[in-house]
Amino acid sequence: MSAPVSVSLRVNGEPIDALVLPRLNLADFLRENLKLTGTHVGCEHGVCGACTVRIDGEIVRSCLMLTVQAQGASVETIEGLSDSGEIADLQAAFRERNALQCGYCTPAMLMTAQDLLKQTLVPDRQTIREHLSGNYCRCTGYQAIVDAVEATARTRAERPA
Amino acid sequence: MKAAAFAYARATSVVNALELLAAHGDRAKVLSGGQSLMPAMNLRLLSPDILVDIGGLAELRGIAVRGNVLVVGALTRHVDMLRSPEIALHAPLLRDAVAHVAHPAIRNRGTIGGSLAHADPASELPPCVVALDATVVIRGPAGERRIAATEFFKGIYETALSPDELLVAIELPVAGQGSTFFFQEYARRHGDYAIVGLAARAVVAVGGFTDLRLGFFAVGDRPLLAAAAGKLVNASVTPALLAEAATALADELDPQEDQQATAAMRRHLAAVLLRRCVAALLARPELEAGAAT
Amino acid sequence: MTETRATDTLSVLDRPNSYIGKTVPRPNLDRLLQGRGQYVSDLEMPRMAHVVFLRSPHAHAKIVMIDADAAKRMSGVISIVTGRELEAVITPWVGVLSHLKGLKSAPQHAIAVDRVCWQGEAVAAIVATSRAAAEDAMEHIAVEYEELEAVTDMCTALDPATPVIHASLGDNLAFERTLDAGDVDRALSESDVVEADFVFGRHTGVTLEPRAVVADWNAAEARLTIYQGTQAPHMVQNIAALHLGLREAQVRVVCKDVGGSFGIKVHIYADEMATYALSKLLRRPVKFVADRVESFNTDIHARDHRCRGRIGVRPDGTITAFEIDDLTGIGPYSMYPRTSAIEANQVVNLVGGPYVTPNYRARARVVFQNKNVMCQYRAVGHPIACSVTEGLVDLAAARIGMDPVEIRRRNLIADDAYPCASPSGMRFEQLSHHASLAKLLQMMDYDALRAEQAALRARNVHRGIGIASFIEVTNPSAAFYGVGGAKISSQDGVAVRLDAQGSVICQTSITEQGQGSESLTAQIVGSVLGVSMERVRVILGDTDNTPYGGGTWASRGAGIGGEAALQAAKALRRNILDVAAAILQSTPAGLDIVNNSIVNADDGTPRIELNELARIVYFRPDTLPPGIQAELIATRHFVPRQYPFAFTNGIQASWLEVDVETGFVTLLKHWVVEDCGTIINPQLVDEQIRGGVVQGLGAALFEKCIYDERGQLTNANMADYLVPMSGEMPDIEIGHVVSPTQESELGAKGAGEAGTAGAAAAVANAVNDALRPFGAIITEIPLTPQVILTALGRI
């Protein structure tokens, strides 16, 4: 019944062919099969947001998606976004503002913040708070994160196109 | 917290999906966006033998206007509704409601068909389709059938769908002249399920309602199209009349008690929402205070 | 604040290019920012197996029979082990401390033997090749239980009719403490007396990375390596060795990145002990990562208190007495090894603490019940003591018609009254309640806010201002645990050495869970040595590779570990200057280290780079003068001795709006003024406070473990247990007053728990302030819409 299924996808630009059990969710596939441990698992029922990755450019909860559903998709993780330099400025802003403590929520928080910054040039603080409202952070109290996202938005807006 | 083992079938067409559902009966679950199904499976609250993944069916996508009807494909995601100019123009209530549904990452996967078929009494889209007088389009072994949204929801997680049927689309009458909308919910945190919510469509003319459809949610086992709204239509809305409507509404509600709220609290919040909704739709803030209670 | 400090020409606070007091980014953050952290949940090892625990569905039951035959035959299953079988490998424990007189508990096993005492207690371990395979097998284990009556209500736990959970203990009373200072009866008889019952929801830490451990027993080496997200590696080493029959030298504890701790990860949990034992039993690495449901059911809970409080006040605002009767239920066992009596003990210690009155009477009772265990969680006891005290002070103010600020001004201990002691015997070296209050009022523009509140109230918008002063226990000495017999070190050690290229390697016994331990150590060492921070590498979290010490908990890392780092760096600096003097034919006093170079002390002229000095010492020692043996490593330890605790103080304020129709609260702004002595890194201190405040705001509005009357935790998931998220949290403004402790050269006190200590009290006072026109008073948290609407009589 629950035989492995073949799946082909791209992860951080690399083509991946794998044979996976249908029940293997994308978060576990990334972490256990591909050793991309920057995607974290916090609740496994879609609430904490720690497993957020990008599928075809849009953020999703990888614990709420089966690996087989990613057939043909392009998956991007924190490792990919870091290596490409896409969020280097956002990461720098997080570092300068100490917008992370234990760091466990951070990869997903960066993913979600970048998602907002791609959609909205200079979001106000409440918009930032609402966009990040599905990403749980127990350490920071959120303000430093909001500050870092706000600062990055301003810097990007001032940057010549 | 790992899902139990199951088989997986990627449907190649609606017909193929229906064949798979016919073959497996209630041992199968349809996988659309999976944003409600996957948590339940990870928690092993649900352990279907097989998932029929309809996510690849292009025929279930898309938002189109056909005459006076807005057709929304079952696989239309929450985010698609947020961004759709057709929705903004013809059914802005859906857009307003979707902004309250969970969080961006969930809205990028969750679909309208999945949400309606799941029929969580606290979720936002069911009361919208009830308030908008939508029609649910269903395909099954015997072909296609249409059912009014008001008849579709049968209870907590229960609908008129049988296990061998598929919800394929929603048909909504396009917003007519003078139509206005109201959506509000009381949830503990941004994106949480509502304690009580209200999705409303109204036609306002010369200071009063010529039509008013109030879709309350989280006040019973399914979305409630409040008959009490009738008291406010074609009438001069006064605080006294509003109080009368609130009393009538109370008789219609059958709220559950849960960890967030007692039944009494839900009744209270529904009455508050009614006043705030009417005040907002008529742009008469003084109605919000209501009769002093 | 005027400050005096030991004059020392080498004081780091005065040195050029000092990092002390400066905001510098934490080292190595890129690792976490790029998803390259190494959390225990990421760890994989050859032959590693995964363990899942079958947990009791009952709050209290006899285990009649366990049938795992079918499960053992399932694919991927390596072993299924019951409590009885595991007993052969690991001994049970009893969580008591001798200085908490009368504290009792029963032996607790790694896996339940014969009886389960809370819903979630492990009944069997399933070890398999994957977590999923173990969970599959778990569904096929049949356990026959005989349900026993569950003791769930702490209020009736001591009634004669209530069953005794542990018959050998005689009753359900784990601990009781009473205190009677001054003349409370007389004081109350001469005052207006206000009283209230304060009720606190049980809550829990919800670390984003759940508890995680990989235990690797290497039978060939006869050595156990424990990779664990823990705040106290040496404590884990000691306990694991003790109960597995090993010498401590046979146990190594390694702790790399930790996904949040907050006190949740400073305890020894039964399932972690079982994991160590299973590795030893099965002779292979075994990994346990709690899933979120397990976390809710087994991570320690905290704060479940009911406290009756009374306050006496005179018409002039003088507070004449405090009296409390506190009751808390801690689950079926006192947690090991720190015990579950500390929280109640702290409540007794801290109530009334900021205020002058000498009259204070307290009783605290700690009872057993069939719920998950409770123990120390961030700000242990402080939120309860602060909420009771500050709630009573506001009630007293309202009774006599005095402004909440004015009653505090009249009763807070004067800033020039130190050193002094509280009625409960807490000794205060130097606090700054009045300076903090003054600063707070200025930051929040109190008078303008009151005016705004009045104007809005006239428009039927109901906002409230709540104020809460607090004191906080930091830098605990051996008085906390050591004197009670626990092998939990109150001292910390730091070893600093110069490497062959003039960089510095620093090993410290404090640990890092994101607070900034690594940063503050590097800042101190770099400042004292005259070395730039990039050249300082800090190693922590490994019992094989750090000095012995307590770790990071109870707001002790900066104050204790920081002072050890300072003293070690001073010693290394002397050693370096001795060698430099020999090389340069100068004197140590004539030289200094600035900017990675030896310089002339008088004019700052560079003489020799540290890398050149190191080259000579390590590779050409033959060129050094005869008799010179360089010692480019130094180790120092530190523990506070004069004061059992370095108390800090502060004050918080909340500004919020209550929708009186719906009961919803909107937090608009929050202010904190806090005095943690010397500030090493202002940004890190502020972020500790902000994070702590939000944990307190979660307690105030959202968080509660909801048990039913049968002892079932009914909201053990993140959809139903509500943690604070970004959408509802306010911006938090922070100010400081600085009163360094004289007990250390550094002068730093702790800052990790101040935010949590007072946030809920400020919010509760603000809600009551907002509801004043309605005559509603609420002394219960969380302040849910249901609670508020009920208090308003709307439902």
Coordinates of C-alpha atoms in Angstrom, one line a residue, chain B residues 51-239:
Chain B
L51 CA -4.4 10.1 0.0
V52 CA -5.7 11.2 -3.4
D53 CA -3.7 14.3 -4.3
I54 CA -5.7 16.6 -6.5
G55 CA -3.2 19.4 -6.2
G56 CA -2.0 19.0 -9.9
L57 CA -5.4 19.3 -11.5
A58 CA -5.3 22.5 -13.5
E59 CA -9.0 22.1 -14.3
L60 CA -9.8 23.0 -10.7
R61 CA -7.9 26.2 -10.7
G62 CA -8.8 29.7 -11.7
I63 CA -11.2 32.5 -11.0
A64 CA -13.5 33.6 -13.8
V65 CA -16.6 35.7 -14.4
R66 CA -19.3 34.1 -16.4
G67 CA -22.2 36.5 -16.8
N68 CA -23.4 37.4 -13.3
V69 CA -21.5 34.6 -11.7
L70 CA -18.1 34.5 -10.3
V71 CA -16.6 31.0 -10.6
V72 CA -13.9 30.1 -8.2
G73 CA -12.1 26.8 -8.8
A74 CA -11.7 24.5 -5.8
L75 CA -7.9 24.7 -5.9
T76 CA -7.9 28.5 -5.7
R77 CA -5.6 29.2 -2.8
H78 CA -6.2 31.8 -0.2
V79 CA -3.4 33.9 -1.5
D80 CA -4.9 33.8 -5.0
M81 CA -8.1 35.3 -3.6
L82 CA -6.2 38.0 -1.8
R83 CA -4.6 39.0 -5.0
S84 CA -7.4 38.5 -7.5
P85 CA -8.8 41.6 -9.1
E86 CA -12.0 39.7 -9.9
I87 CA -12.5 38.8 -6.2
A88 CA -11.7 42.4 -5.2
L89 CA -14.3 43.6 -7.6
H90 CA -17.1 41.0 -7.3
A91 CA -16.6 39.4 -3.9
P92 CA -14.4 41.6 -1.7
L93 CA -15.8 39.8 1.3
L94 CA -13.7 36.8 0.5
R95 CA -10.6 39.0 0.3
D96 CA -11.4 40.6 3.6
A97 CA -12.0 37.2 5.2
V98 CA -8.8 35.6 3.8
A99 CA -6.7 38.3 5.5
H100 CA -7.9 36.7 8.8
V101 CA -7.0 33.1 7.8
A102 CA -3.9 31.9 9.6
H103 CA -0.6 33.3 8.2
P104 CA 1.0 33.9 4.8
A105 CA 2.7 30.5 4.6
I106 CA -0.6 28.8 5.3
R107 CA -2.5 31.0 2.8
N108 CA 0.1 30.0 0.1
R109 CA -1.1 26.4 0.3
G110 CA -4.6 26.4 1.7
T111 CA -7.4 26.3 -0.9
I112 CA -11.1 27.4 -0.9
G113 CA -12.2 23.9 -1.8
G114 CA -10.2 22.4 1.0
S115 CA -11.5 24.9 3.5
L116 CA -15.1 24.5 2.6
A117 CA -14.9 20.7 2.4
H118 CA -13.2 20.6 5.8
A119 CA -16.1 22.6 7.3
D120 CA -14.4 23.7 10.5
P121 CA -17.2 25.8 12.2
A122 CA -14.6 28.4 13.3
S123 CA -13.1 28.9 9.9
E124 CA -13.6 32.1 7.9
L125 CA -14.6 31.0 4.4
P126 CA -17.8 28.9 5.1
P127 CA -19.7 31.9 6.5
C128 CA -18.6 34.0 3.5
V129 CA -20.1 31.6 1.0
V130 CA -23.2 31.4 3.0
A131 CA -23.5 35.2 3.3
L132 CA -22.8 35.6 -0.4
D133 CA -25.5 33.1 -1.3
A134 CA -22.9 30.9 -3.2
T135 CA -23.5 27.6 -4.9
V136 CA -21.1 24.7 -4.3
V137 CA -20.4 22.7 -7.4
I138 CA -19.8 19.0 -6.8
R139 CA -18.7 16.2 -9.1
G140 CA -19.4 12.6 -8.3
P141 CA -19.8 9.2 -10.0
A142 CA -23.2 10.3 -11.2
G143 CA -21.9 13.6 -12.7
E144 CA -22.2 17.2 -11.5
R145 CA -24.6 18.6 -8.9
R146 CA -25.0 22.0 -7.4
I147 CA -26.0 22.8 -3.9
A148 CA -26.7 26.0 -2.1
A149 CA -23.9 27.0 0.3
T150 CA -26.6 27.3 3.0
E151 CA -27.4 23.6 2.5
F152 CA -23.8 22.4 2.2
F153 CA -22.6 22.6 5.8
K154 CA -24.1 19.8 7.9
G155 CA -22.1 19.9 11.2
I156 CA -18.7 20.0 12.7
Y157 CA -16.4 18.8 9.8
E158 CA -19.5 17.5 8.1
T159 CA -20.8 18.6 4.7
A160 CA -23.2 17.4 2.0
L161 CA -20.2 15.8 0.2
S162 CA -20.2 12.0 0.1
P163 CA -16.8 10.2 0.2
D164 CA -16.9 9.5 -3.5
E165 CA -17.5 13.2 -4.4
L166 CA -15.3 16.1 -5.1
L167 CA -15.9 19.8 -4.5
V168 CA -14.8 21.3 -7.8
A169 CA -15.9 25.0 -7.7
I170 CA -17.8 27.7 -6.0
E171 CA -20.2 30.0 -7.9
L172 CA -20.9 33.4 -6.4
P173 CA -23.4 36.0 -7.7
V174 CA -21.4 39.0 -8.5
A175 CA -21.8 42.0 -6.2
G176 CA -24.7 44.1 -7.3
Q177 CA -25.1 47.8 -7.1
G178 CA -25.1 49.2 -3.6
S179 CA -23.6 46.0 -2.1
T180 CA -21.5 46.5 0.9
F181 CA -19.6 44.0 3.0
F182 CA -18.5 43.5 6.6
F183 CA -16.1 41.0 8.0
Q184 CA -14.9 40.8 11.5
E185 CA -13.9 38.1 13.9
Y186 CA -12.7 37.9 17.5
A187 CA -9.6 35.7 17.8
R188 CA -7.1 35.6 20.6
R189 CA -4.2 36.2 18.3
H190 CA -3.7 37.3 14.8
G191 CA -4.4 34.4 12.5
D192 CA -6.1 32.2 15.2
Y193 CA -9.4 30.6 14.6
A194 CA -12.2 32.9 15.6
I195 CA -14.0 32.7 18.9
V196 CA -16.9 34.4 17.1
G197 CA -17.0 36.0 13.7
L198 CA -19.3 37.5 11.2
A199 CA -19.3 37.8 7.4
A200 CA -22.0 40.0 6.0
R201 CA -23.3 41.3 2.7
A202 CA -25.7 44.1 2.6
V203 CA -27.5 46.3 0.1
V204 CA -27.9 49.7 1.6
A205 CA -30.2 52.3 0.1
V206 CA -31.4 55.6 1.6
G207 CA -30.1 54.9 5.0
G208 CA -31.5 51.4 5.4
F209 CA -31.0 47.9 4.4
T210 CA -32.8 46.6 1.3
D211 CA -30.9 43.3 1.8
L212 CA -28.8 41.9 4.6
R213 CA -27.2 38.5 4.9
L214 CA -25.4 37.8 8.1
G215 CA -23.1 34.8 8.2
F216 CA -22.1 34.1 11.8
F217 CA -19.4 31.5 12.5
A218 CA -18.0 29.7 15.6
V219 CA -21.5 30.1 17.1
G220 CA -22.7 26.6 16.4
D221 CA -21.7 23.4 14.5
R222 CA -21.9 25.2 11.1
P223 CA -22.0 28.7 9.7
L224 CA -25.3 30.4 10.6
L225 CA -27.2 32.6 8.1
A226 CA -29.0 34.6 10.7
A227 CA -32.7 35.0 10.1
A228 CA -32.6 37.9 12.6
A229 CA -31.2 40.0 9.8
G230 CA -34.7 40.1 8.3
K231 CA -35.8 42.4 11.1
L232 CA -33.5 45.0 9.9
V233 CA -34.3 44.9 6.2
N234 CA -36.6 47.6 4.8
A235 CA -37.0 49.1 8.2
S236 CA -35.8 52.1 10.0
V237 CA -32.9 50.8 12.1
T238 CA -33.1 52.2 15.6
P239 CA -31.3 51.0 18.8

